[in-house]
Amino acid sequence: MKVRLVLAAAAAMLSLAGAAFAQQPIVIKFSHVVAVDTPKGKGADYFKKIAEERTKGRVKVEVYPNSTLFKDGEEMEALQLGSVQMLAPSLAKFGPLGVREFEVFDLPYIFDNYDELHKVTSGPVGQALLKKLESKGIIGLAYWDNGFKDMSANKPLKVPADYKGIKMRIQSSKVLGDEIKALGAIPQVMAFSEVYQALQTGVVDGTENPPSNFYTQKMHEVQKYLALTNHGYLGYAVIVNKKFWDGLPPEVRATLEGAMKDATKYANDIAKKENDDALEAVKKSGRTQIITLTPEEKAAMKKALVAVHKENESRVGKETIAEVYKETGFKP
Ligand code: LMR
């Protein structure tokens, strides 16, 4: 009798534990470095909302914005180690991982607008680049837009001569380093979370970013001029830890893939307006003067910067560059 009771109690405990285990949600930690109020921040929050709704709570997405969980230089390793399951690093941050071809997106002036960019991200070149991540234990799920970068400093930057000798913060991309050197300035790689303070204290003189990042990081408080150079693109790849993703129950993975598809459309649909609105907000703040380049100034910038393409053929891949040129119609 006693043995039977003990066995029954043990069975009940086991089934309770089983039920509790079955109810444990699958947690996706999604870490990123920008503010909530940006194309990426809003895209991440939208993904959380629809992923949780559509999996009826079986999946819980915890979004950590603004480098609160991991910073640049930490987040890729954290993803590979499984400390975080999802990230959306800028395409300029894949070089240190050993996938240098992503720096094709950093080549100055290679895209004139979002339509040209989308031909690449949704075409064979973009998809082949995502595939390259698998050997690093990472799956690339989608490309998310931010926008086109402008140059800022405490002096008006109109032509290459204006850049001589100034220190410019860049993301961890060799192509971007060469871009800054081509202008006669000094590149300094720095985590995004440190840029505001570095600008404030004069550790660097200027930087490049789309208006959405410039405004939401309050760089307008510490930069007197923003030149509308539109010289390059900044966007993201949404990536997941491969082991985690492959280990999901197939029906959950399929639902999440659907949610990612819709979150991608959402993020890409809002990106341009977010940047337009941010630029308006910078203007309204009255803290930063907006510089519009004349056609001659634009031509001088382009002339200096397009040289960076050839210089980086061996790094980025001659074929990758040629394929992108073909998609966008870019003529060097
Ligand atoms: C930067 O470091 O400037 C950007 O990559 C930040 C971001 O994620 O948009």
mmCIF file with all atom_site columns, N, CA, C and O in Angstrom, residues 175-197:
data_model
loop_
_atom_site.group_PDB
_atom_site.id
_atom_site.type_symbol
_atom_site.label_atom_id
_atom_site.label_alt_id
_atom_site.label_comp_id
_atom_site.label_asym_id
_atom_site.label_entity_id
_atom_site.label_seq_id
_atom_site.pdbx_PDB_ins_code
_atom_site.Cartn_x
_atom_site.Cartn_y
_atom_site.Cartn_z
_atom_site.occupancy
_atom_site.B_iso_or_equiv
_atom_site.pdbx_formal_charge
_atom_site.auth_seq_id
_atom_site.auth_comp_id
_atom_site.auth_asym_id
_atom_site.auth_atom_id
_atom_site.pdbx_PDB_model_num
ATOM 1  N N  . VAL A 1 175 ? 35.842 48.695 -45.323 1.00 0.00 ? 175 VAL A N  1
ATOM 2  C CA . VAL A 1 175 ? 35.406 49.559 -46.433 1.00 0.00 ? 175 VAL A CA 1
ATOM 3  C C  . VAL A 1 175 ? 35.102 50.967 -45.905 1.00 0.00 ? 175 VAL A C  1
ATOM 4  O O  . VAL A 1 175 ? 35.493 51.970 -46.514 1.00 0.00 ? 175 VAL A O  1
ATOM 5  N N  . LEU A 1 176 ? 34.459 51.037 -44.762 1.00 0.00 ? 176 LEU A N  1
ATOM 6  C CA . LEU A 1 176 ? 34.156 52.367 -44.199 1.00 0.00 ? 176 LEU A CA 1
ATOM 7  C C  . LEU A 1 176 ? 35.433 53.072 -43.761 1.00 0.00 ? 176 LEU A C  1
ATOM 8  O O  . LEU A 1 176 ? 35.552 54.288 -43.882 1.00 0.00 ? 176 LEU A O  1
ATOM 9  N N  . GLY A 1 177 ? 36.391 52.303 -43.273 1.00 0.00 ? 177 GLY A N  1
ATOM 10 C CA . GLY A 1 177 ? 37.694 52.892 -42.920 1.00 0.00 ? 177 GLY A CA 1
ATOM 11 C C  . GLY A 1 177 ? 38.331 53.517 -44.156 1.00 0.00 ? 177 GLY A C  1
ATOM 12 O O  . GLY A 1 177 ? 38.835 54.649 -44.108 1.00 0.00 ? 177 GLY A O  1
ATOM 13 N N  . ASP A 1 178 ? 38.277 52.793 -45.267 1.00 0.00 ? 178 ASP A N  1
ATOM 14 C CA . ASP A 1 178 ? 38.864 53.317 -46.509 1.00 0.00 ? 178 ASP A CA 1
ATOM 15 C C  . ASP A 1 178 ? 38.090 54.533 -47.024 1.00 0.00 ? 178 ASP A C  1
ATOM 16 O O  . ASP A 1 178 ? 38.670 55.447 -47.616 1.00 0.00 ? 178 ASP A O  1
ATOM 17 N N  . GLU A 1 179 ? 36.793 54.508 -46.807 1.00 0.00 ? 179 GLU A N  1
ATOM 18 C CA . GLU A 1 179 ? 35.958 55.651 -47.230 1.00 0.00 ? 179 GLU A CA 1
ATOM 19 C C  . GLU A 1 179 ? 36.425 56.927 -46.510 1.00 0.00 ? 179 GLU A C  1
ATOM 20 O O  . GLU A 1 179 ? 36.642 57.968 -47.134 1.00 0.00 ? 179 GLU A O  1
ATOM 21 N N  . ILE A 1 180 ? 36.616 56.807 -45.209 1.00 0.00 ? 180 ILE A N  1
ATOM 22 C CA . ILE A 1 180 ? 37.020 57.984 -44.426 1.00 0.00 ? 180 ILE A CA 1
ATOM 23 C C  . ILE A 1 180 ? 38.430 58.434 -44.821 1.00 0.00 ? 180 ILE A C  1
ATOM 24 O O  . ILE A 1 180 ? 38.702 59.633 -44.961 1.00 0.00 ? 180 ILE A O  1
ATOM 25 N N  . LYS A 1 181 ? 39.315 57.440 -45.054 1.00 0.00 ? 181 LYS A N  1
ATOM 26 C CA . LYS A 1 181 ? 40.686 57.796 -45.468 1.00 0.00 ? 181 LYS A CA 1
ATOM 27 C C  . LYS A 1 181 ? 40.684 58.469 -46.833 1.00 0.00 ? 181 LYS A C  1
ATOM 28 O O  . LYS A 1 181 ? 41.473 59.378 -47.082 1.00 0.00 ? 181 LYS A O  1
ATOM 29 N N  . ALA A 1 182 ? 39.792 58.030 -47.719 1.00 0.00 ? 182 ALA A N  1
ATOM 30 C CA . ALA A 1 182 ? 39.725 58.628 -49.059 1.00 0.00 ? 182 ALA A CA 1
ATOM 31 C C  . ALA A 1 182 ? 39.362 60.108 -48.986 1.00 0.00 ? 182 ALA A C  1
ATOM 32 O O  . ALA A 1 182 ? 39.639 60.874 -49.901 1.00 0.00 ? 182 ALA A O  1
ATOM 33 N N  . LEU A 1 183 ? 38.758 60.504 -47.871 1.00 0.00 ? 183 LEU A N  1
ATOM 34 C CA . LEU A 1 183 ? 38.403 61.917 -47.702 1.00 0.00 ? 183 LEU A CA 1
ATOM 35 C C  . LEU A 1 183 ? 39.492 62.683 -46.947 1.00 0.00 ? 183 LEU A C  1
ATOM 36 O O  . LEU A 1 183 ? 39.341 63.870 -46.653 1.00 0.00 ? 183 LEU A O  1
ATOM 37 N N  . GLY A 1 184 ? 40.542 61.978 -46.582 1.00 0.00 ? 184 GLY A N  1
ATOM 38 C CA . GLY A 1 184 ? 41.648 62.640 -45.858 1.00 0.00 ? 184 GLY A CA 1
ATOM 39 C C  . GLY A 1 184 ? 41.404 62.721 -44.365 1.00 0.00 ? 184 GLY A C  1
ATOM 40 O O  . GLY A 1 184 ? 42.135 63.388 -43.635 1.00 0.00 ? 184 GLY A O  1
ATOM 41 N N  . ALA A 1 185 ? 40.357 62.034 -43.878 1.00 0.00 ? 185 ALA A N  1
ATOM 42 C CA . ALA A 1 185 ? 40.069 62.056 -42.438 1.00 0.00 ? 185 ALA A CA 1
ATOM 43 C C  . ALA A 1 185 ? 40.618 60.783 -41.789 1.00 0.00 ? 185 ALA A C  1
ATOM 44 O O  . ALA A 1 185 ? 41.137 59.897 -42.475 1.00 0.00 ? 185 ALA A O  1
ATOM 45 N N  . ILE A 1 186 ? 40.470 60.711 -40.462 1.00 0.00 ? 186 ILE A N  1
ATOM 46 C CA . ILE A 1 186 ? 41.018 59.563 -39.711 1.00 0.00 ? 186 ILE A CA 1
ATOM 47 C C  . ILE A 1 186 ? 39.852 58.737 -39.163 1.00 0.00 ? 186 ILE A C  1
ATOM 48 O O  . ILE A 1 186 ? 39.063 59.239 -38.355 1.00 0.00 ? 186 ILE A O  1
ATOM 49 N N  . PRO A 1 187 ? 39.751 57.475 -39.607 1.00 0.00 ? 187 PRO A N  1
ATOM 50 C CA . PRO A 1 187 ? 38.634 56.651 -39.115 1.00 0.00 ? 187 PRO A CA 1
ATOM 51 C C  . PRO A 1 187 ? 38.901 56.104 -37.723 1.00 0.00 ? 187 PRO A C  1
ATOM 52 O O  . PRO A 1 187 ? 40.036 55.768 -37.399 1.00 0.00 ? 187 PRO A O  1
ATOM 53 N N  . GLN A 1 188 ? 37.879 56.029 -36.923 1.00 0.00 ? 188 GLN A N  1
ATOM 54 C CA . GLN A 1 188 ? 38.017 55.394 -35.613 1.00 0.00 ? 188 GLN A CA 1
ATOM 55 C C  . GLN A 1 188 ? 36.819 54.469 -35.365 1.00 0.00 ? 188 GLN A C  1
ATOM 56 O O  . GLN A 1 188 ? 35.678 54.940 -35.272 1.00 0.00 ? 188 GLN A O  1
ATOM 57 N N  . VAL A 1 189 ? 37.118 53.165 -35.288 1.00 0.00 ? 189 VAL A N  1
ATOM 58 C CA . VAL A 1 189 ? 36.041 52.195 -35.029 1.00 0.00 ? 189 VAL A CA 1
ATOM 59 C C  . VAL A 1 189 ? 35.613 52.318 -33.578 1.00 0.00 ? 189 VAL A C  1
ATOM 60 O O  . VAL A 1 189 ? 36.453 52.390 -32.678 1.00 0.00 ? 189 VAL A O  1
ATOM 61 N N  . MET A 1 190 ? 34.309 52.356 -33.370 1.00 0.00 ? 190 MET A N  1
ATOM 62 C CA . MET A 1 190 ? 33.810 52.534 -31.999 1.00 0.00 ? 190 MET A CA 1
ATOM 63 C C  . MET A 1 190 ? 32.416 51.939 -31.881 1.00 0.00 ? 190 MET A C  1
ATOM 64 O O  . MET A 1 190 ? 31.635 51.997 -32.838 1.00 0.00 ? 190 MET A O  1
ATOM 65 N N  . ALA A 1 191 ? 32.104 51.364 -30.720 1.00 0.00 ? 191 ALA A N  1
ATOM 66 C CA . ALA A 1 191 ? 30.757 50.811 -30.505 1.00 0.00 ? 191 ALA A CA 1
ATOM 67 C C  . ALA A 1 191 ? 29.739 51.946 -30.559 1.00 0.00 ? 191 ALA A C  1
ATOM 68 O O  . ALA A 1 191 ? 30.005 53.062 -30.096 1.00 0.00 ? 191 ALA A O  1
ATOM 69 N N  . PHE A 1 192 ? 28.587 51.622 -31.102 1.00 0.00 ? 192 PHE A N  1
ATOM 70 C CA . PHE A 1 192 ? 27.522 52.619 -31.269 1.00 0.00 ? 192 PHE A CA 1
ATOM 71 C C  . PHE A 1 192 ? 27.148 53.269 -29.925 1.00 0.00 ? 192 PHE A C  1
ATOM 72 O O  . PHE A 1 192 ? 26.900 54.469 -29.851 1.00 0.00 ? 192 PHE A O  1
ATOM 73 N N  . SER A 1 193 ? 27.158 52.468 -28.876 1.00 0.00 ? 193 SER A N  1
ATOM 74 C CA . SER A 1 193 ? 26.739 52.973 -27.564 1.00 0.00 ? 193 SER A CA 1
ATOM 75 C C  . SER A 1 193 ? 27.684 54.047 -27.017 1.00 0.00 ? 193 SER A C  1
ATOM 76 O O  . SER A 1 193 ? 27.342 54.756 -26.078 1.00 0.00 ? 193 SER A O  1
ATOM 77 N N  . GLU A 1 194 ? 28.864 54.143 -27.610 1.00 0.00 ? 194 GLU A N  1
ATOM 78 C CA . GLU A 1 194 ? 29.844 55.095 -27.081 1.00 0.00 ? 194 GLU A CA 1
ATOM 79 C C  . GLU A 1 194 ? 29.948 56.383 -27.891 1.00 0.00 ? 194 GLU A C  1
ATOM 80 O O  . GLU A 1 194 ? 30.705 57.297 -27.541 1.00 0.00 ? 194 GLU A O  1
ATOM 81 N N  . VAL A 1 195 ? 29.174 56.452 -28.985 1.00 0.00 ? 195 VAL A N  1
ATOM 82 C CA . VAL A 1 195 ? 29.378 57.562 -29.925 1.00 0.00 ? 195 VAL A CA 1
ATOM 83 C C  . VAL A 1 195 ? 28.990 58.924 -29.336 1.00 0.00 ? 195 VAL A C  1
ATOM 84 O O  . VAL A 1 195 ? 29.735 59.895 -29.462 1.00 0.00 ? 195 VAL A O  1
ATOM 85 N N  . TYR A 1 196 ? 27.850 58.977 -28.667 1.00 0.00 ? 196 TYR A N  1
ATOM 86 C CA . TYR A 1 196 ? 27.404 60.277 -28.142 1.00 0.00 ? 196 TYR A CA 1
ATOM 87 C C  . TYR A 1 196 ? 28.482 60.903 -27.249 1.00 0.00 ? 196 TYR A C  1
ATOM 88 O O  . TYR A 1 196 ? 28.872 62.052 -27.434 1.00 0.00 ? 196 TYR A O  1
ATOM 89 N N  . GLN A 1 197 ? 28.959 60.088 -26.322 1.00 0.00 ? 197 GLN A N  1
ATOM 90 C CA . GLN A 1 197 ? 29.949 60.620 -25.388 1.00 0.00 ? 197 GLN A CA 1
ATOM 91 C C  . GLN A 1 197 ? 31.262 60.981 -26.087 1.00 0.00 ? 197 GLN A C  1
ATOM 92 O O  . GLN A 1 197 ? 31.889 61.994 -25.754 1.00 0.00 ? 197 GLN A O  1
#
